[in-house]
Coordinates of C-alpha atoms in Angstrom, one line a residue:
X102 CA 28.9 -31.3 59.0
X103 CA 31.7 -32.7 56.9
X104 CA 31.2 -34.3 53.5
X105 CA 34.2 -36.6 54.1
X106 CA 33.6 -39.4 56.6
X107 CA 36.3 -40.0 59.2
X108 CA 38.5 -43.0 58.2
X109 CA 38.0 -44.2 61.8
X110 CA 34.3 -44.4 61.5
X111 CA 32.6 -47.7 62.4
X112 CA 32.2 -50.0 59.3
X113 CA 28.7 -50.8 60.2
X114 CA 26.0 -49.0 62.2
X115 CA 23.7 -51.1 64.3
X116 CA 20.0 -51.7 63.6
X117 CA 18.3 -49.7 66.3
X118 CA 15.2 -51.4 67.8
X119 CA 12.0 -49.6 68.7
X120 CA 11.7 -48.6 72.4
X121 CA 8.1 -48.6 73.7
X122 CA 7.2 -45.1 74.9
X123 CA 9.6 -43.2 72.7
X124 CA 8.7 -41.5 69.3
X125 CA 11.1 -39.5 67.2
X126 CA 10.8 -37.0 64.4
X127 CA 13.2 -34.5 62.6
X128 CA 12.8 -31.5 60.4
X129 CA 14.6 -28.6 58.7
X130 CA 14.0 -25.5 60.7
X131 CA 16.6 -23.3 59.1
X132 CA 18.5 -22.6 62.3
X133 CA 21.8 -22.2 60.5
X134 CA 22.2 -25.0 57.9
X135 CA 20.5 -25.2 54.5
X136 CA 19.0 -28.3 53.0
X137 CA 19.5 -30.6 56.0
X138 CA 17.6 -31.5 59.1
X139 CA 18.6 -29.5 62.2
X140 CA 15.9 -30.1 64.8
X141 CA 14.9 -33.3 66.6
X142 CA 11.8 -33.9 68.7
X143 CA 11.6 -37.0 70.9
X144 CA 8.2 -37.6 72.5
X145 CA 8.0 -39.8 75.6
X146 CA 5.0 -41.4 77.2
X147 CA 3.6 -40.1 80.5
X148 CA 5.6 -41.2 83.6
X149 CA 9.0 -41.3 81.8
X150 CA 11.9 -40.8 84.3
X151 CA 14.7 -38.5 83.4
X152 CA 18.3 -38.1 84.6
X153 CA 21.1 -35.9 83.4
X154 CA 24.7 -34.7 83.8
X155 CA 26.0 -31.5 82.4
X156 CA 29.1 -29.4 81.8
X157 CA 30.9 -27.9 84.7
X158 CA 31.8 -24.9 82.6
X159 CA 31.2 -21.7 84.5
X160 CA 29.7 -20.3 81.2
X161 CA 27.0 -22.8 80.5
X162 CA 24.5 -22.5 77.7
X163 CA 20.9 -21.5 78.3
X164 CA 19.6 -25.0 77.6
X165 CA 21.9 -26.4 80.2
X166 CA 20.6 -24.1 82.8
X167 CA 17.0 -24.9 81.7
X168 CA 17.6 -28.7 82.0
X169 CA 19.3 -28.4 85.4
X170 CA 16.3 -26.6 86.8
X171 CA 13.7 -29.0 85.3
X172 CA 15.7 -32.2 86.3
X173 CA 14.4 -31.8 89.8
X174 CA 11.0 -32.9 88.7
X175 CA 12.3 -36.3 87.5
X176 CA 9.8 -36.6 84.7
X177 CA 10.0 -35.9 81.0
X178 CA 7.6 -35.9 78.1
X179 CA 9.7 -34.4 75.3
X180 CA 13.2 -33.5 74.2
X181 CA 14.0 -30.8 71.7
X182 CA 17.5 -30.6 70.2
X183 CA 18.7 -28.2 67.5
X184 CA 22.0 -28.0 65.7
X185 CA 23.7 -25.0 64.2
X186 CA 23.3 -22.7 67.2
X187 CA 24.4 -23.5 70.8
X188 CA 22.3 -20.8 72.4
X189 CA 25.3 -20.1 74.7
X190 CA 26.6 -16.7 75.8
X191 CA 23.4 -15.2 74.6
X192 CA 22.2 -13.5 77.9
X193 CA 18.6 -12.8 78.5
X194 CA 17.8 -13.5 74.9
X195 CA 19.0 -17.0 75.4
X196 CA 16.9 -17.6 78.4
X197 CA 13.9 -16.2 76.6
X198 CA 14.6 -18.5 73.7
X199 CA 14.6 -21.6 75.8
X200 CA 11.4 -20.5 77.5
X201 CA 9.7 -19.9 74.1
X202 CA 11.0 -23.3 72.8
X203 CA 9.6 -25.1 75.8
X204 CA 6.3 -23.3 75.5
X205 CA 5.9 -24.3 71.8
X206 CA 7.0 -27.9 72.6
X207 CA 4.7 -28.3 75.6
X208 CA 1.7 -27.1 73.5
X209 CA 2.7 -29.5 70.7
X210 CA 3.0 -32.5 73.0
X211 CA 0.3 -31.6 75.4
X212 CA 2.2 -31.4 78.7
X213 CA 3.8 -29.1 81.2
X214 CA 6.8 -27.0 80.2
X215 CA 8.5 -28.5 83.2
X216 CA 8.5 -31.8 81.4
X217 CA 10.3 -30.4 78.3
X218 CA 14.1 -30.9 78.0
X219 CA 16.3 -28.9 75.6
X220 CA 19.7 -29.1 74.1
X221 CA 21.4 -26.9 71.5
X222 CA 24.8 -27.3 69.7
X223 CA 26.6 -25.1 67.2
X224 CA 28.0 -21.6 67.2
X225 CA 28.4 -19.9 70.6
X226 CA 27.4 -16.2 71.0
X227 CA 24.7 -15.9 68.4
X228 CA 21.1 -15.5 69.4
X229 CA 18.8 -18.4 68.6
X230 CA 15.5 -17.5 66.9
X231 CA 13.2 -19.8 68.7
X232 CA 10.2 -18.6 66.6
X233 CA 11.5 -20.9 63.9
X234 CA 10.2 -23.8 66.0
X235 CA 6.7 -22.5 65.9
X236 CA 4.7 -24.8 63.7
X237 CA 7.6 -27.1 63.2
X238 CA 7.3 -28.8 66.6
X239 CA 3.6 -29.2 66.2
X240 CA 4.1 -31.0 62.9
X241 CA 6.8 -33.2 64.4
X242 CA 4.6 -34.1 67.4
X243 CA 2.0 -35.3 65.0
X244 CA 4.3 -37.3 62.8
X245 CA 6.7 -38.7 65.4
X246 CA 7.2 -42.5 65.1
X247 CA 8.8 -45.2 67.3
X248 CA 11.8 -45.1 65.3
X249 CA 14.5 -43.8 63.2
X250 CA 17.4 -43.2 65.6
X251 CA 19.8 -42.8 62.7
X252 CA 17.9 -39.9 61.3
X253 CA 17.7 -38.4 64.8
X254 CA 21.4 -38.7 65.2
X255 CA 22.0 -37.0 61.9
X256 CA 19.8 -34.0 62.8
X257 CA 22.0 -33.1 65.8
X258 CA 25.4 -33.2 63.9
X259 CA 27.6 -30.2 63.5
X260 CA 31.2 -30.9 62.4
X261 CA 30.6 -34.7 62.9
X262 CA 31.3 -36.8 59.9
X263 CA 29.0 -39.7 60.8
X264 CA 25.9 -40.2 63.0
X265 CA 26.7 -41.9 66.3
X266 CA 24.3 -44.6 67.6
X267 CA 24.6 -47.6 69.9
X268 CA 22.2 -50.2 71.3
X269 CA 22.0 -53.1 73.8
X270 CA 19.4 -55.6 74.9
X271 CA 19.5 -57.3 78.3
X272 CA 17.2 -59.2 80.7
X273 CA 15.8 -57.3 83.7
X274 CA 13.8 -59.7 85.8
X275 CA 11.7 -61.8 83.3
X276 CA 11.6 -59.1 80.7
X277 CA 13.9 -58.1 77.8
X278 CA 14.7 -54.4 78.0
X279 CA 16.4 -52.2 75.4
X280 CA 18.9 -49.4 75.7
X281 CA 19.4 -47.1 72.7
X282 CA 21.7 -44.1 72.6
X283 CA 22.9 -41.4 70.2
X284 CA 25.6 -38.8 70.5
X285 CA 27.2 -35.9 68.7
X286 CA 30.6 -34.4 69.1
X287 CA 33.9 -34.0 67.2
X288 CA 35.5 -30.9 68.5
X289 CA 35.5 -28.8 71.8
X290 CA 35.7 -32.2 73.5
X291 CA 37.0 -32.6 77.0
X292 CA 33.9 -33.6 79.0
X293 CA 33.6 -32.8 82.7
X294 CA 30.8 -34.8 84.4
X295 CA 28.9 -34.9 81.1
X296 CA 29.4 -35.2 77.3
X297 CA 29.0 -33.2 74.2
X298 CA 25.3 -34.0 73.4
X299 CA 24.1 -37.5 74.1
X300 CA 20.7 -39.0 74.7
X301 CA 20.0 -42.5 76.1
X302 CA 16.5 -44.2 76.0
X303 CA 15.3 -47.3 77.7
X304 CA 12.0 -49.1 78.4
X305 CA 13.3 -50.3 81.8
X306 CA 11.2 -49.1 84.8
X307 CA 13.9 -47.2 86.7
X308 CA 13.1 -44.4 89.1
X309 CA 14.7 -41.0 88.5
X310 CA 17.0 -41.1 91.5
X311 CA 18.3 -44.5 90.6
X312 CA 18.7 -43.5 86.9
X313 CA 20.6 -40.4 88.0
X314 CA 23.0 -42.5 90.1
X315 CA 23.6 -44.9 87.2
X316 CA 24.3 -42.1 84.8
X317 CA 26.6 -40.2 87.1
X318 CA 28.7 -43.3 87.7
X319 CA 28.6 -44.5 84.1
X320 CA 30.1 -41.3 82.5
X321 CA 33.3 -41.5 84.6
X322 CA 35.1 -44.2 82.6
X323 CA 33.4 -43.5 79.3
X324 CA 32.6 -39.9 78.2
X325 CA 34.8 -38.4 80.9
X326 CA 37.7 -40.5 79.7
X327 CA 37.6 -39.0 76.2
X328 CA 39.3 -35.9 75.0
X329 CA 39.8 -34.4 71.5
X330 CA 41.3 -31.1 72.1
X331 CA 41.2 -30.4 75.9
X332 CA 38.3 -27.9 75.6
X333 CA 35.2 -28.5 77.6
X334 CA 32.1 -27.2 75.9
X335 CA 29.5 -24.7 77.3
X336 CA 26.8 -27.1 76.1
X337 CA 27.8 -30.6 77.3
X338 CA 24.6 -32.5 78.1
X339 CA 23.9 -36.1 78.6
X340 CA 20.2 -37.1 79.3
X341 CA 18.8 -40.5 80.0
X342 CA 15.1 -41.4 79.7
X343 CA 13.4 -44.5 81.1
X344 CA 9.8 -45.0 79.9
X345 CA 9.1 -48.0 82.2
X346 CA 7.1 -49.7 79.4
X347 CA 8.9 -53.0 80.1
X348 CA 7.1 -53.3 83.4
X349 CA 4.1 -54.6 81.4
X350 CA 6.3 -57.6 80.4
X351 CA 7.5 -58.5 83.8
X352 CA 10.5 -56.1 84.4
X353 CA 10.6 -55.2 88.1
X354 CA 10.3 -51.6 89.1
X355 CA 13.7 -50.3 90.3
X356 CA 14.0 -47.6 92.9
X357 CA 17.7 -48.0 94.0
X358 CA 20.8 -48.0 91.8
X359 CA 22.3 -50.6 94.2
X360 CA 19.4 -53.1 93.4
X361 CA 21.2 -56.4 92.6
X362 CA 18.7 -57.1 89.9
X363 CA 20.3 -54.3 87.9
X364 CA 23.7 -55.9 87.5
X365 CA 23.3 -57.0 83.9
X366 CA 21.5 -53.8 83.0
X367 CA 24.3 -51.6 84.4
X368 CA 26.8 -53.5 82.4
X369 CA 24.8 -53.0 79.2
X370 CA 24.1 -49.4 80.0
X371 CA 27.8 -48.6 80.5
X372 CA 28.6 -50.5 77.3
X373 CA 26.3 -48.2 75.4
X374 CA 28.0 -45.1 76.9
X375 CA 31.5 -46.6 76.1
X376 CA 30.5 -47.3 72.5
X377 CA 29.2 -43.8 72.0
X378 CA 32.2 -42.2 73.6
X379 CA 34.6 -44.2 71.5
X380 CA 32.7 -43.1 68.4
X381 CA 33.2 -39.5 69.5
X382 CA 37.0 -40.1 69.7
X383 CA 36.9 -41.8 66.3
X384 CA 35.3 -38.7 64.8
X385 CA 37.7 -36.1 66.3
X386 CA 38.0 -33.2 63.9
X387 CA 40.5 -34.0 61.3
X388 CA 41.4 -37.3 63.1
X389 CA 43.3 -40.1 61.2
X390 CA 44.3 -42.2 64.2
X391 CA 42.4 -43.4 67.3
X392 CA 44.7 -43.2 70.3
X393 CA 44.3 -45.2 73.5
X394 CA 46.5 -44.1 76.5
X395 CA 46.9 -46.4 79.4
X396 CA 48.8 -45.4 82.6
X397 CA 49.6 -48.0 85.1
X398 CA 51.7 -48.2 88.3
X399 CA 50.5 -44.8 89.5
X400 CA 49.9 -43.9 93.1
X401 CA 46.1 -43.9 92.6
X402 CA 43.5 -44.2 89.8
X403 CA 42.9 -40.4 90.0
X404 CA 46.6 -39.8 89.5
X405 CA 46.7 -42.1 86.6
X406 CA 43.7 -40.3 85.0
X407 CA 45.5 -36.9 85.3
X408 CA 48.7 -38.2 83.7
X409 CA 46.8 -39.9 80.9
X410 CA 44.9 -36.8 80.2
X411 CA 48.1 -34.8 80.2
X412 CA 49.4 -37.0 77.5
X413 CA 46.1 -37.1 75.6
X414 CA 45.8 -33.3 75.5
X415 CA 49.4 -32.6 74.6
X416 CA 49.5 -31.0 71.1
X417 CA 53.1 -32.2 70.8
X418 CA 52.2 -35.8 71.5
X419 CA 49.1 -35.6 69.2
X420 CA 51.0 -34.1 66.3
X421 CA 53.8 -36.7 66.7
X422 CA 51.2 -39.4 66.3
X423 CA 49.8 -37.7 63.2
X424 CA 53.3 -37.7 61.8
X425 CA 53.6 -41.4 62.7
X426 CA 56.5 -40.7 65.0
X427 CA 56.9 -42.7 68.3
X428 CA 58.3 -39.6 70.0
X429 CA 58.5 -40.9 73.6
X430 CA 60.3 -37.8 74.7
X431 CA 57.0 -35.9 74.3
X432 CA 55.2 -38.5 76.4
X433 CA 57.9 -38.1 79.1
X434 CA 57.3 -34.3 78.9
X435 CA 53.5 -34.8 79.4
X436 CA 54.0 -37.2 82.3
X437 CA 56.4 -34.7 84.0
X438 CA 54.1 -31.7 83.6
X439 CA 51.0 -33.4 85.0
X440 CA 52.0 -32.5 88.6
X441 CA 51.4 -36.1 89.8
X442 CA 53.9 -38.4 91.5
X443 CA 56.4 -39.8 88.9
X444 CA 59.9 -41.1 89.0
X445 CA 61.9 -40.6 85.8
X446 CA 64.1 -43.6 86.4
X447 CA 61.2 -46.0 86.9
X448 CA 59.3 -44.8 83.8
X449 CA 58.6 -47.3 80.9
X450 CA 56.8 -46.4 77.7
X451 CA 55.5 -48.5 74.8
X452 CA 53.7 -47.8 71.5
X453 CA 51.4 -50.6 70.1
X454 CA 53.0 -53.1 72.4
X455 CA 56.6 -52.2 71.5
X456 CA 58.6 -50.9 74.4
X457 CA 60.6 -47.9 73.4
X458 CA 61.7 -46.6 76.8
X459 CA 62.6 -48.4 80.1
X460 CA 63.9 -47.3 83.5
X461 CA 64.1 -43.7 82.4
X462 CA 66.0 -44.2 79.1
X463 CA 65.6 -45.6 75.6
X464 CA 65.0 -49.3 75.6
X465 CA 68.2 -51.3 74.7
X466 CA 66.3 -53.3 72.1
X467 CA 64.7 -50.3 70.4
X468 CA 64.3 -50.8 66.7
X469 CA 63.4 -47.6 64.7
X470 CA 62.2 -49.5 61.7
X471 CA 59.9 -51.7 63.7
X472 CA 58.4 -48.9 65.7
X473 CA 57.9 -46.7 62.6
X474 CA 56.0 -49.5 60.9
X475 CA 53.8 -49.9 64.0
X476 CA 53.0 -46.2 64.0
X477 CA 51.3 -46.5 60.5
X478 CA 48.4 -48.3 62.1
X479 CA 45.1 -46.4 62.3
X480 CA 44.8 -47.3 66.1
X481 CA 47.7 -46.4 68.4
X482 CA 48.0 -47.7 72.0
X483 CA 50.4 -45.8 74.3
X484 CA 51.2 -47.5 77.6
X485 CA 53.0 -45.8 80.4
X486 CA 54.2 -47.7 83.4
X487 CA 55.2 -45.5 86.4
X488 CA 56.3 -48.3 88.8
X489 CA 54.9 -46.4 91.9
X490 CA 51.7 -48.2 92.9
X491 CA 48.6 -50.0 91.7
X492 CA 46.7 -47.0 90.2
X493 CA 45.6 -47.5 86.6
X494 CA 43.4 -45.7 84.1
X495 CA 42.7 -45.4 80.4
X496 CA 41.6 -42.5 78.2
X497 CA 40.8 -42.1 74.5
X498 CA 41.9 -39.4 72.1
X499 CA 43.0 -38.9 68.5
X500 CA 45.8 -37.3 66.6
X501 CA 46.0 -33.6 65.7
X502 CA 46.2 -32.9 62.0
X503 CA 46.2 -29.9 59.7
X504 CA 42.6 -30.5 59.0
X505 CA 41.7 -29.7 62.7
X506 CA 43.1 -26.2 62.1
X507 CA 41.2 -25.9 58.8
X508 CA 37.9 -26.9 60.3
X509 CA 38.1 -24.6 63.3
X510 CA 39.6 -21.7 61.3
X511 CA 36.6 -21.8 59.1
X512 CA 33.9 -22.7 61.6
X513 CA 32.0 -19.4 61.6
X514 CA 32.7 -18.6 57.9

């Protein structure tokens, strides 16, 4: 966890309202860090529905495998998250560690181990001593309160420079329902059907299957449209919990994701995901500029996404932005290598609304001084027009600075 907050961090963090049926507590378990919280326990009321999406990495962490197996039950009573150790690439030891953690948590909360969900973040390849949770989780279960999401978000940070939280309130039927979310992530970020670590809580009465469908759809244009360095983590986990407490106030019970009564809720739910995913991009390791890349005129949306990601993951593009250089030649390179339909002579490129290239060549009105001044802004918008169709997509990334190398060169030190 850095002592220097990203210059792109939000100026204000929202007040996070209480969600009925969710209690939170954090502690120092000494997993890796000293003098800071590193474990979070979230306790949910009986009947809480759960949904999740996870990394597609072929080398997933032990907690990811645990959650995938338990997700089939559709119900959750507790979530345990630790920072400092990812419990990934730890073999049988890792699986034993998750089992022991779940056993300790289930005893503390008073539920089945099948209702315990786990997530870990930090160093890969080092065994996690789950015995450090013994006693700690029992104390947290007793002291958990309906509350402090900011403290919870801080406990799961690694190289993050600020806690990431978001909230939304919306009507569902006659009742007001709340959606709260938290996330962590600053490096090894290129989600694939998941995110780094992110947890969403709501009091809406939504069945597990419906919640799963909403979550799977919601990540596509939010977390899956963010990249920091092109590296998909072994531990990517996004879990959503719906306590259903709002049913007591008139919220209808939802069994299908296509229920028309969900329209406003879905919009708010996706806004929370979008807010959190943008915060991740703003906290990219060493980042000094938030970069939005829009590709339009592609053959399809999928093609536009691949081209946008090719640009966003290019070290040459990202370092040019860090150097405040509108180097459209590097953007052209990234478009060309994406392997998607493109016509050099139809290509147009702009930086922060200033067109620098048109019809496959430098724009006749190009003004170096004007563009250089625009590149000094903390937020950079790159727009690429292919002129081939109606496909359009947008992704977020950040620049690549010397500090990224320093952070990752010293990560295990």
